[in-house]
Amino acid sequence: MIAGKLSEPARPLVLEGGRVIDPASGFDAPGVVHTAEGRILYAGPASSAPTPPPGAETVDCRGAAVIPGLVDMRVFLGEPGAEHRETFASAGLAAAAGGVTTIVTMPDTEPVIDDVALVDFIARRARDTAAVNVLPMAAMTKGLAGREMTELGLLKAAGAVGFTDGRHSVDNALVLRRALTYGRDFGALIVNHPVDPHLSGSGVMNEGETATRLGLPGIPKEAEIIVVERDVRLAALTGGRYHAAQISCAESLDVIRRAKRAGLAVSCGVSVTHLALNELDIGPYRTFFRLSPPLRSEADRQAMIEGVADGTIDVIVSSHDPQDVDTKRHPFAEAADGAVGLETLLAAALRLYHNGECDLVPLLKALTVRPAALLGIEAGRLAAGAPADLVVVDLARPWICEADRLHSRSKNTPFEGARFQGAVLRTIVAGRSVYESAAA
Amino acid sequence: MGRGGRSRAQRGLLGFAALPSGRNIPIAMALMTEHPSPVAASPAAVFAHRHLLGIEGLLPEEIVALLDLAEEAVSVSRQVEKKKTVLRGRTQINLFFEASTRTQSSFELAGKRLGADVMNMSVGSSSVKKGETLIDTAMTLNAMNPDLLVVRHHAAGAVHLLAQKVGCAVINAGDGAHEHPTQALLDALTIRRHKGDIYGLRVAICGDILHSRVARSNILLLNALGAEVRCVGPSTLLPRALDRLGVSTFTDMRKGLEGADIVMMLRLQRERMDGSFVPSVREYFHFFGLDAEKLAFAKPDALVMHPGPMNRGVEIDSAIADGPQSLIREQVEMGVAVRMAVLEALARNLPNGGA
């Protein structure tokens, strides 16, 4: 069941009987969470809980965990311009069903979000139609053309939480240098998609044995590593806040690790797909597995998991990219990149926990408090005063991903038929339930 | 033979784990002795696949069975009365998204010699511009109930995609830089007729390996039948991790051709090149064009092959192409025979097939 988020004033909630996990503080024990007026009043052990607010609705969380709502820093939408693929409304439903309470949208729309009025448009449309919080990233360069900087200061004041050219890599080092330098004055987060467009050329998948066997042009890992290396040096030169939107190879991780040790304001993300899958999953030319960056080798996948576990990788994103049949039902080399991921973000991440590949707390940190910190928002933690963005999740409940049942308008999931463990029972945004699983 | 091979033959066509990733001669030989070659037996069940999408996924004995069937087709093709009737009443559509003279006419002739009604459809870039996707085209054709669909497409995997959407048997006549299985089969047939056996031969595949589907299919087939395969070309035209496909690589023609029984030249596919891979045709010919001087490094009885169309003076000297060691014209003849064999083998698996 999904309810509109503005239907009526939110009743106070008492979530009791569950395991309360706050990755930010490390609290992980049976407890209760109280909310009122869209905020968390209390989160902690039941023994020291205050009297519940008057008129509170009680939510029975026995057998489940209460965690902060997920913050997804990389979401592509179809609105404005390609509403047949995804709208704020449909993405909001998908996010709510996946336990994602804040989505950060990419500016690659038609028109491109490179103007204050368009940031306003997103804020209004999202407020009116989306079930979850929507925060826009604006374009770093006008028209995503990679030449002229956008109005970083005005856009930030209008609500842009970061600046990126989305799917496009800013390949002109001078342009990126200026954005980092100028953006520093505003504390702007500068986000680049690290792919060298010349080196990746006509490549469509990871370069190596599999690409050679399939007869597909490959993208060498160096197309990413070189750009990450360059960007980190520009971050050092400028002192700006740099974030690599998504990395996929072990060597990129080394570059980021060194930059962090050197004290630079550098961070990076990885998509959950790159944590869960590798290039062999492409199998017989399955275009839903065509991504940018491409799925890499198993060794790279394991390195990415290690990066999440040791904290070098700051955030896990869905890189939700709805593509319709018109862009995906083509031969592999001619299909579009991208996969939907909002509804499978938490479940696919939990797969690593259930497989014993990563502990729960580092995973949840990278999905909640760490992206929130990068974006400078209060969400992502279970602390008194924080927004009441919560997820009740049965960490053990198994389910099978069926593309037809996804809420997203596009069904291009690489997890069709995948067996997951960890089901969202209820999603709460600003103290209001926006999703309840049918079986809950 | 077929009963024993059937379950293994039903592996996924892209089951990498099952592929020969190195020298797999012992396995190949074991399989062949376990199931003796069925020269006289009915090949009805030897080819337990609905489509021929690639050499990958074929068992050595299936390849041998197709070659044996093609051998019979050679004699049919050399008679005055060239017609067989195994495809009578069947409809074969040749769907070519990429221009082709030789392969298309070879498939056309093969189908006609077996009694099929053959229709050629050349889908140029115009219909792509009209917005029709590959799948739409496939669905349109499928509605016409063909029995056999021969497809060439410029994108790797396009034929796999199409095969999932149609109800008939699909034959890959070349998909991007992926596979061209009938070319590898005809090459193998040509080699076998001259050298008796493929096992143990040293075959040098030379030139533009990167863009070549012919190279990929030949590497898989020749490895499966126990040849020693070498790839020779400039490093810019050798794909990554080629050694993982069970071949050794050389960047010097003289070293690569040393002791070769077969020298297989590839066309320099300048039309597929995205940017510059070699500085000039002149330089390419100097280092990689097959001339008498370079051929002298191969065995004295080495034979020269080329899948065509040739760039004379680019990858091969005319004197060699037309010389006594050249099998190039015979490859064309074997092409028709091999395609007859493939059409016949697949037709037997069709509903109401000859089995």
mmCIF file of N, CA, C and O in Angstrom, chain A residues 361-416:
data_model
loop_
_atom_site.group_PDB
_atom_site.id
_atom_site.type_symbol
_atom_site.label_atom_id
_atom_site.label_comp_id
_atom_site.label_asym_id
_atom_site.label_seq_id
_atom_site.Cartn_x
_atom_site.Cartn_y
_atom_site.Cartn_z
ATOM 1 N N VAL A 361 27.069 -2.920 9.336
ATOM 2 C CA VAL A 361 27.178 -1.490 9.636
ATOM 3 C C VAL A 361 27.903 -0.691 8.534
ATOM 4 O O VAL A 361 27.389 0.344 8.100
ATOM 5 N N PRO A 362 29.057 -1.160 8.031
ATOM 6 C CA PRO A 362 29.667 -0.389 6.926
ATOM 7 C C PRO A 362 28.763 -0.289 5.705
ATOM 8 O O PRO A 362 28.725 0.755 5.031
ATOM 9 N N LEU A 363 28.012 -1.365 5.428
ATOM 10 C CA LEU A 363 27.078 -1.318 4.294
ATOM 11 C C LEU A 363 26.030 -0.229 4.520
ATOM 12 O O LEU A 363 25.782 0.608 3.646
ATOM 13 N N LEU A 364 25.433 -0.259 5.708
ATOM 14 C CA LEU A 364 24.356 0.697 5.977
ATOM 15 C C LEU A 364 24.887 2.128 6.061
ATOM 16 O O LEU A 364 24.217 3.066 5.641
ATOM 17 N N LYS A 365 26.098 2.275 6.594
ATOM 18 C CA LYS A 365 26.691 3.623 6.624
ATOM 19 C C LYS A 365 26.767 4.210 5.216
ATOM 20 O O LYS A 365 26.432 5.369 4.991
ATOM 21 N N ALA A 366 27.245 3.376 4.274
ATOM 22 C CA ALA A 366 27.430 3.854 2.904
ATOM 23 C C ALA A 366 26.098 4.113 2.207
ATOM 24 O O ALA A 366 26.057 4.720 1.134
ATOM 25 N N LEU A 367 25.016 3.639 2.815
ATOM 26 C CA LEU A 367 23.694 3.848 2.223
ATOM 27 C C LEU A 367 22.914 4.955 2.927
ATOM 28 O O LEU A 367 21.848 5.349 2.467
ATOM 29 N N THR A 368 23.419 5.414 4.080
ATOM 30 C CA THR A 368 22.619 6.361 4.863
ATOM 31 C C THR A 368 23.434 7.585 5.293
ATOM 32 O O THR A 368 23.413 8.615 4.636
ATOM 33 N N VAL A 369 24.182 7.433 6.369
ATOM 34 C CA VAL A 369 24.779 8.615 6.989
ATOM 35 C C VAL A 369 25.918 9.217 6.155
ATOM 36 O O VAL A 369 26.095 10.437 6.142
ATOM 37 N N ARG A 370 26.633 8.375 5.453
ATOM 38 C CA ARG A 370 27.758 8.942 4.696
ATOM 39 C C ARG A 370 27.295 9.762 3.491
ATOM 40 O O ARG A 370 27.805 10.861 3.283
ATOM 41 N N PRO A 371 26.351 9.272 2.678
ATOM 42 C CA PRO A 371 25.856 10.172 1.631
ATOM 43 C C PRO A 371 25.213 11.430 2.215
ATOM 44 O O PRO A 371 25.387 12.533 1.674
ATOM 45 N N ALA A 372 24.506 11.277 3.334
ATOM 46 C CA ALA A 372 23.866 12.450 3.947
ATOM 47 C C ALA A 372 24.931 13.481 4.332
ATOM 48 O O ALA A 372 24.757 14.686 4.120
ATOM 49 N N ALA A 373 26.040 13.000 4.879
ATOM 50 C CA ALA A 373 27.100 13.922 5.287
ATOM 51 C C ALA A 373 27.701 14.633 4.080
ATOM 52 O O ALA A 373 27.959 15.837 4.113
ATOM 53 N N LEU A 374 27.914 13.898 2.992
ATOM 54 C CA LEU A 374 28.478 14.526 1.790
ATOM 55 C C LEU A 374 27.533 15.602 1.252
ATOM 56 O O LEU A 374 27.973 16.646 0.753
ATOM 57 N N LEU A 375 26.248 15.314 1.320
ATOM 58 C CA LEU A 375 25.255 16.241 0.773
ATOM 59 C C LEU A 375 24.934 17.366 1.743
ATOM 60 O O LEU A 375 24.260 18.329 1.382
ATOM 61 N N GLY A 376 25.375 17.216 2.996
ATOM 62 C CA GLY A 376 25.086 18.237 3.994
ATOM 63 C C GLY A 376 23.637 18.243 4.424
ATOM 64 O O GLY A 376 23.054 19.311 4.646
ATOM 65 N N ILE A 377 23.021 17.070 4.539
ATOM 66 C CA ILE A 377 21.626 17.005 5.003
ATOM 67 C C ILE A 377 21.579 16.245 6.331
ATOM 68 O O ILE A 377 22.492 15.499 6.673
ATOM 69 N N GLU A 378 20.468 16.440 7.047
ATOM 70 C CA GLU A 378 20.358 15.860 8.388
ATOM 71 C C GLU A 378 19.908 14.403 8.379
ATOM 72 O O GLU A 378 19.965 13.744 9.406
ATOM 73 N N ALA A 379 19.432 13.942 7.231
ATOM 74 C CA ALA A 379 18.863 12.595 7.177
ATOM 75 C C ALA A 379 19.943 11.540 7.389
ATOM 76 O O ALA A 379 21.118 11.848 7.580
ATOM 77 N N GLY A 380 19.510 10.278 7.368
ATOM 78 C CA GLY A 380 20.473 9.186 7.382
ATOM 79 C C GLY A 380 20.915 8.737 8.754
ATOM 80 O O GLY A 380 21.863 7.972 8.878
ATOM 81 N N ARG A 381 20.253 9.212 9.824
ATOM 82 C CA ARG A 381 20.637 8.778 11.172
ATOM 83 C C ARG A 381 19.408 8.700 12.063
ATOM 84 O O ARG A 381 18.397 9.352 11.801
ATOM 85 N N LEU A 382 19.523 7.889 13.108
ATOM 86 C CA LEU A 382 18.424 7.748 14.064
ATOM 87 C C LEU A 382 18.783 8.548 15.313
ATOM 88 O O LEU A 382 19.210 7.988 16.309
ATOM 89 N N ALA A 383 18.649 9.854 15.208
ATOM 90 C CA ALA A 383 19.003 10.696 16.345
ATOM 91 C C ALA A 383 17.843 11.633 16.607
ATOM 92 O O ALA A 383 17.139 12.042 15.670
ATOM 93 N N ALA A 384 17.634 11.960 17.873
ATOM 94 C CA ALA A 384 16.569 12.892 18.211
ATOM 95 C C ALA A 384 16.770 14.181 17.430
ATOM 96 O O ALA A 384 17.883 14.716 17.364
ATOM 97 N N GLY A 385 15.712 14.637 16.791
ATOM 98 C CA GLY A 385 15.791 15.860 16.012
ATOM 99 C C GLY A 385 16.008 15.654 14.532
ATOM 100 O O GLY A 385 15.724 16.538 13.724
ATOM 101 N N ALA A 386 16.504 14.466 14.171
ATOM 102 C CA ALA A 386 16.719 14.190 12.740
ATOM 103 C C ALA A 386 15.371 13.935 12.077
ATOM 104 O O ALA A 386 14.393 13.588 12.742
ATOM 105 N N PRO A 387 15.312 14.106 10.745
ATOM 106 C CA PRO A 387 14.054 13.826 10.050
ATOM 107 C C PRO A 387 13.627 12.377 10.282
ATOM 108 O O PRO A 387 14.476 11.476 10.349
ATOM 109 N N ALA A 388 12.310 12.186 10.423
ATOM 110 C CA ALA A 388 11.797 10.831 10.674
ATOM 111 C C ALA A 388 11.687 10.070 9.356
ATOM 112 O O ALA A 388 10.597 9.736 8.894
ATOM 113 N N ASP A 389 12.838 9.830 8.730
ATOM 114 C CA ASP A 389 12.920 9.032 7.499
ATOM 115 C C ASP A 389 13.444 7.658 7.913
ATOM 116 O O ASP A 389 14.638 7.505 8.218
ATOM 117 N N LEU A 390 12.553 6.685 7.917
ATOM 118 C CA LEU A 390 12.885 5.388 8.511
ATOM 119 C C LEU A 390 12.451 4.245 7.613
ATOM 120 O O LEU A 390 11.527 4.388 6.813
ATOM 121 N N VAL A 391 13.122 3.122 7.797
ATOM 122 C CA VAL A 391 12.721 1.916 7.087
ATOM 123 C C VAL A 391 12.615 0.780 8.091
ATOM 124 O O VAL A 391 13.501 0.603 8.929
ATOM 125 N N VAL A 392 11.518 0.056 7.995
ATOM 126 C CA VAL A 392 11.374 -1.166 8.771
ATOM 127 C C VAL A 392 11.646 -2.308 7.807
ATOM 128 O O VAL A 392 10.954 -2.452 6.797
ATOM 129 N N VAL A 393 12.688 -3.062 8.113
ATOM 130 C CA VAL A 393 13.115 -4.085 7.150
ATOM 131 C C VAL A 393 13.273 -5.418 7.866
ATOM 132 O O VAL A 393 13.833 -5.488 8.961
ATOM 133 N N ASP A 394 12.729 -6.455 7.243
ATOM 134 C CA ASP A 394 12.957 -7.819 7.734
ATOM 135 C C ASP A 394 14.222 -8.303 7.037
ATOM 136 O O ASP A 394 14.201 -8.647 5.855
ATOM 137 N N LEU A 395 15.333 -8.291 7.773
ATOM 138 C CA LEU A 395 16.634 -8.570 7.152
ATOM 139 C C LEU A 395 16.718 -9.994 6.605
ATOM 140 O O LEU A 395 17.532 -10.278 5.734
ATOM 141 N N ALA A 396 15.883 -10.879 7.121
ATOM 142 C CA ALA A 396 16.004 -12.283 6.736
ATOM 143 C C ALA A 396 14.987 -12.713 5.683
ATOM 144 O O ALA A 396 15.139 -13.754 5.061
ATOM 145 N N ARG A 397 13.939 -11.935 5.495
ATOM 146 C CA ARG A 397 12.848 -12.421 4.642
ATOM 147 C C ARG A 397 13.285 -12.569 3.175
ATOM 148 O O ARG A 397 13.785 -11.632 2.571
ATOM 149 N N PRO A 398 13.087 -13.757 2.589
ATOM 150 C CA PRO A 398 13.483 -13.949 1.190
ATOM 151 C C PRO A 398 12.408 -13.451 0.216
ATOM 152 O O PRO A 398 11.224 -13.475 0.534
ATOM 153 N N TRP A 399 12.850 -13.008 -0.897
ATOM 154 C CA TRP A 399 11.913 -12.652 -1.970
ATOM 155 C C TRP A 399 12.621 -12.771 -3.309
ATOM 156 O O TRP A 399 13.852 -12.836 -3.375
ATOM 157 N N ILE A 400 11.824 -12.842 -4.349
ATOM 158 C CA ILE A 400 12.384 -12.969 -5.695
ATOM 159 C C ILE A 400 12.019 -11.726 -6.488
ATOM 160 O O ILE A 400 10.871 -11.293 -6.481
ATOM 161 N N CYS A 401 13.006 -11.167 -7.136
ATOM 162 C CA CYS A 401 12.782 -9.940 -7.906
ATOM 163 C C CYS A 401 12.087 -10.278 -9.222
ATOM 164 O O CYS A 401 12.613 -11.057 -10.020
ATOM 165 N N GLU A 402 10.922 -9.697 -9.425
ATOM 166 C CA GLU A 402 10.210 -9.888 -10.693
ATOM 167 C C GLU A 402 10.045 -8.527 -11.345
ATOM 168 O O GLU A 402 9.422 -7.624 -10.766
ATOM 169 N N ALA A 403 10.587 -8.395 -12.534
ATOM 170 C CA ALA A 403 10.598 -7.099 -13.208
ATOM 171 C C ALA A 403 9.187 -6.514 -13.324
ATOM 172 O O ALA A 403 8.980 -5.319 -13.134
ATOM 173 N N ASP A 404 8.219 -7.371 -13.591
ATOM 174 C CA ASP A 404 6.856 -6.881 -13.802
ATOM 175 C C ASP A 404 6.279 -6.231 -12.553
ATOM 176 O O ASP A 404 5.331 -5.455 -12.632
ATOM 177 N N ARG A 405 6.805 -6.593 -11.400
ATOM 178 C CA ARG A 405 6.238 -6.068 -10.162
ATOM 179 C C ARG A 405 6.971 -4.837 -9.652
ATOM 180 O O ARG A 405 6.621 -4.283 -8.616
ATOM 181 N N LEU A 406 7.995 -4.398 -10.371
ATOM 182 C CA LEU A 406 8.698 -3.186 -9.959
ATOM 183 C C LEU A 406 7.792 -1.974 -10.165
ATOM 184 O O LEU A 406 6.991 -1.939 -11.095
ATOM 185 N N HIS A 407 7.956 -0.986 -9.301
ATOM 186 C CA HIS A 407 7.132 0.209 -9.408
ATOM 187 C C HIS A 407 7.648 1.189 -10.450
ATOM 188 O O HIS A 407 6.930 2.064 -10.904
ATOM 189 N N SER A 408 8.913 1.055 -10.793
ATOM 190 C CA SER A 408 9.495 1.935 -11.790
ATOM 191 C C SER A 408 8.767 1.756 -13.115
ATOM 192 O O SER A 408 8.290 0.663 -13.427
ATOM 193 N N ARG A 409 8.690 2.831 -13.897
ATOM 194 C CA ARG A 409 8.035 2.713 -15.202
ATOM 195 C C ARG A 409 8.852 1.863 -16.153
ATOM 196 O O ARG A 409 8.322 1.298 -17.093
ATOM 197 N N SER A 410 10.150 1.832 -15.944
ATOM 198 C CA SER A 410 11.002 1.011 -16.798
ATOM 199 C C SER A 410 11.388 -0.245 -16.026
ATOM 200 O O SER A 410 11.517 -0.220 -14.813
ATOM 201 N N LYS A 411 11.543 -1.335 -16.759
ATOM 202 C CA LYS A 411 11.749 -2.631 -16.100
ATOM 203 C C LYS A 411 13.141 -3.193 -16.380
ATOM 204 O O LYS A 411 13.340 -4.411 -16.306
ATOM 205 N N ASN A 412 14.071 -2.328 -16.720
ATOM 206 C CA ASN A 412 15.392 -2.833 -17.104
ATOM 207 C C ASN A 412 16.255 -3.163 -15.889
ATOM 208 O O ASN A 412 17.250 -2.521 -15.620
ATOM 209 N N THR A 413 15.848 -4.208 -15.176
ATOM 210 C CA THR A 413 16.629 -4.604 -14.008
ATOM 211 C C THR A 413 17.565 -5.757 -14.355
ATOM 212 O O THR A 413 17.154 -6.697 -15.030
ATOM 213 N N PRO A 414 18.814 -5.672 -13.897
ATOM 214 C CA PRO A 414 19.709 -6.822 -14.091
ATOM 215 C C PRO A 414 19.436 -7.923 -13.067
ATOM 216 O O PRO A 414 20.082 -8.954 -13.093
ATOM 217 N N PHE A 415 18.487 -7.693 -12.160
ATOM 218 C CA PHE A 415 18.227 -8.666 -11.097
ATOM 219 C C PHE A 415 16.940 -9.457 -11.332
ATOM 220 O O PHE A 415 16.392 -10.030 -10.398
ATOM 221 N N GLU A 416 16.446 -9.476 -12.564
ATOM 222 C CA GLU A 416 15.253 -10.256 -12.860
ATOM 223 C C GLU A 416 15.461 -11.706 -12.406
ATOM 224 O O GLU A 416 16.434 -12.347 -12.778
#
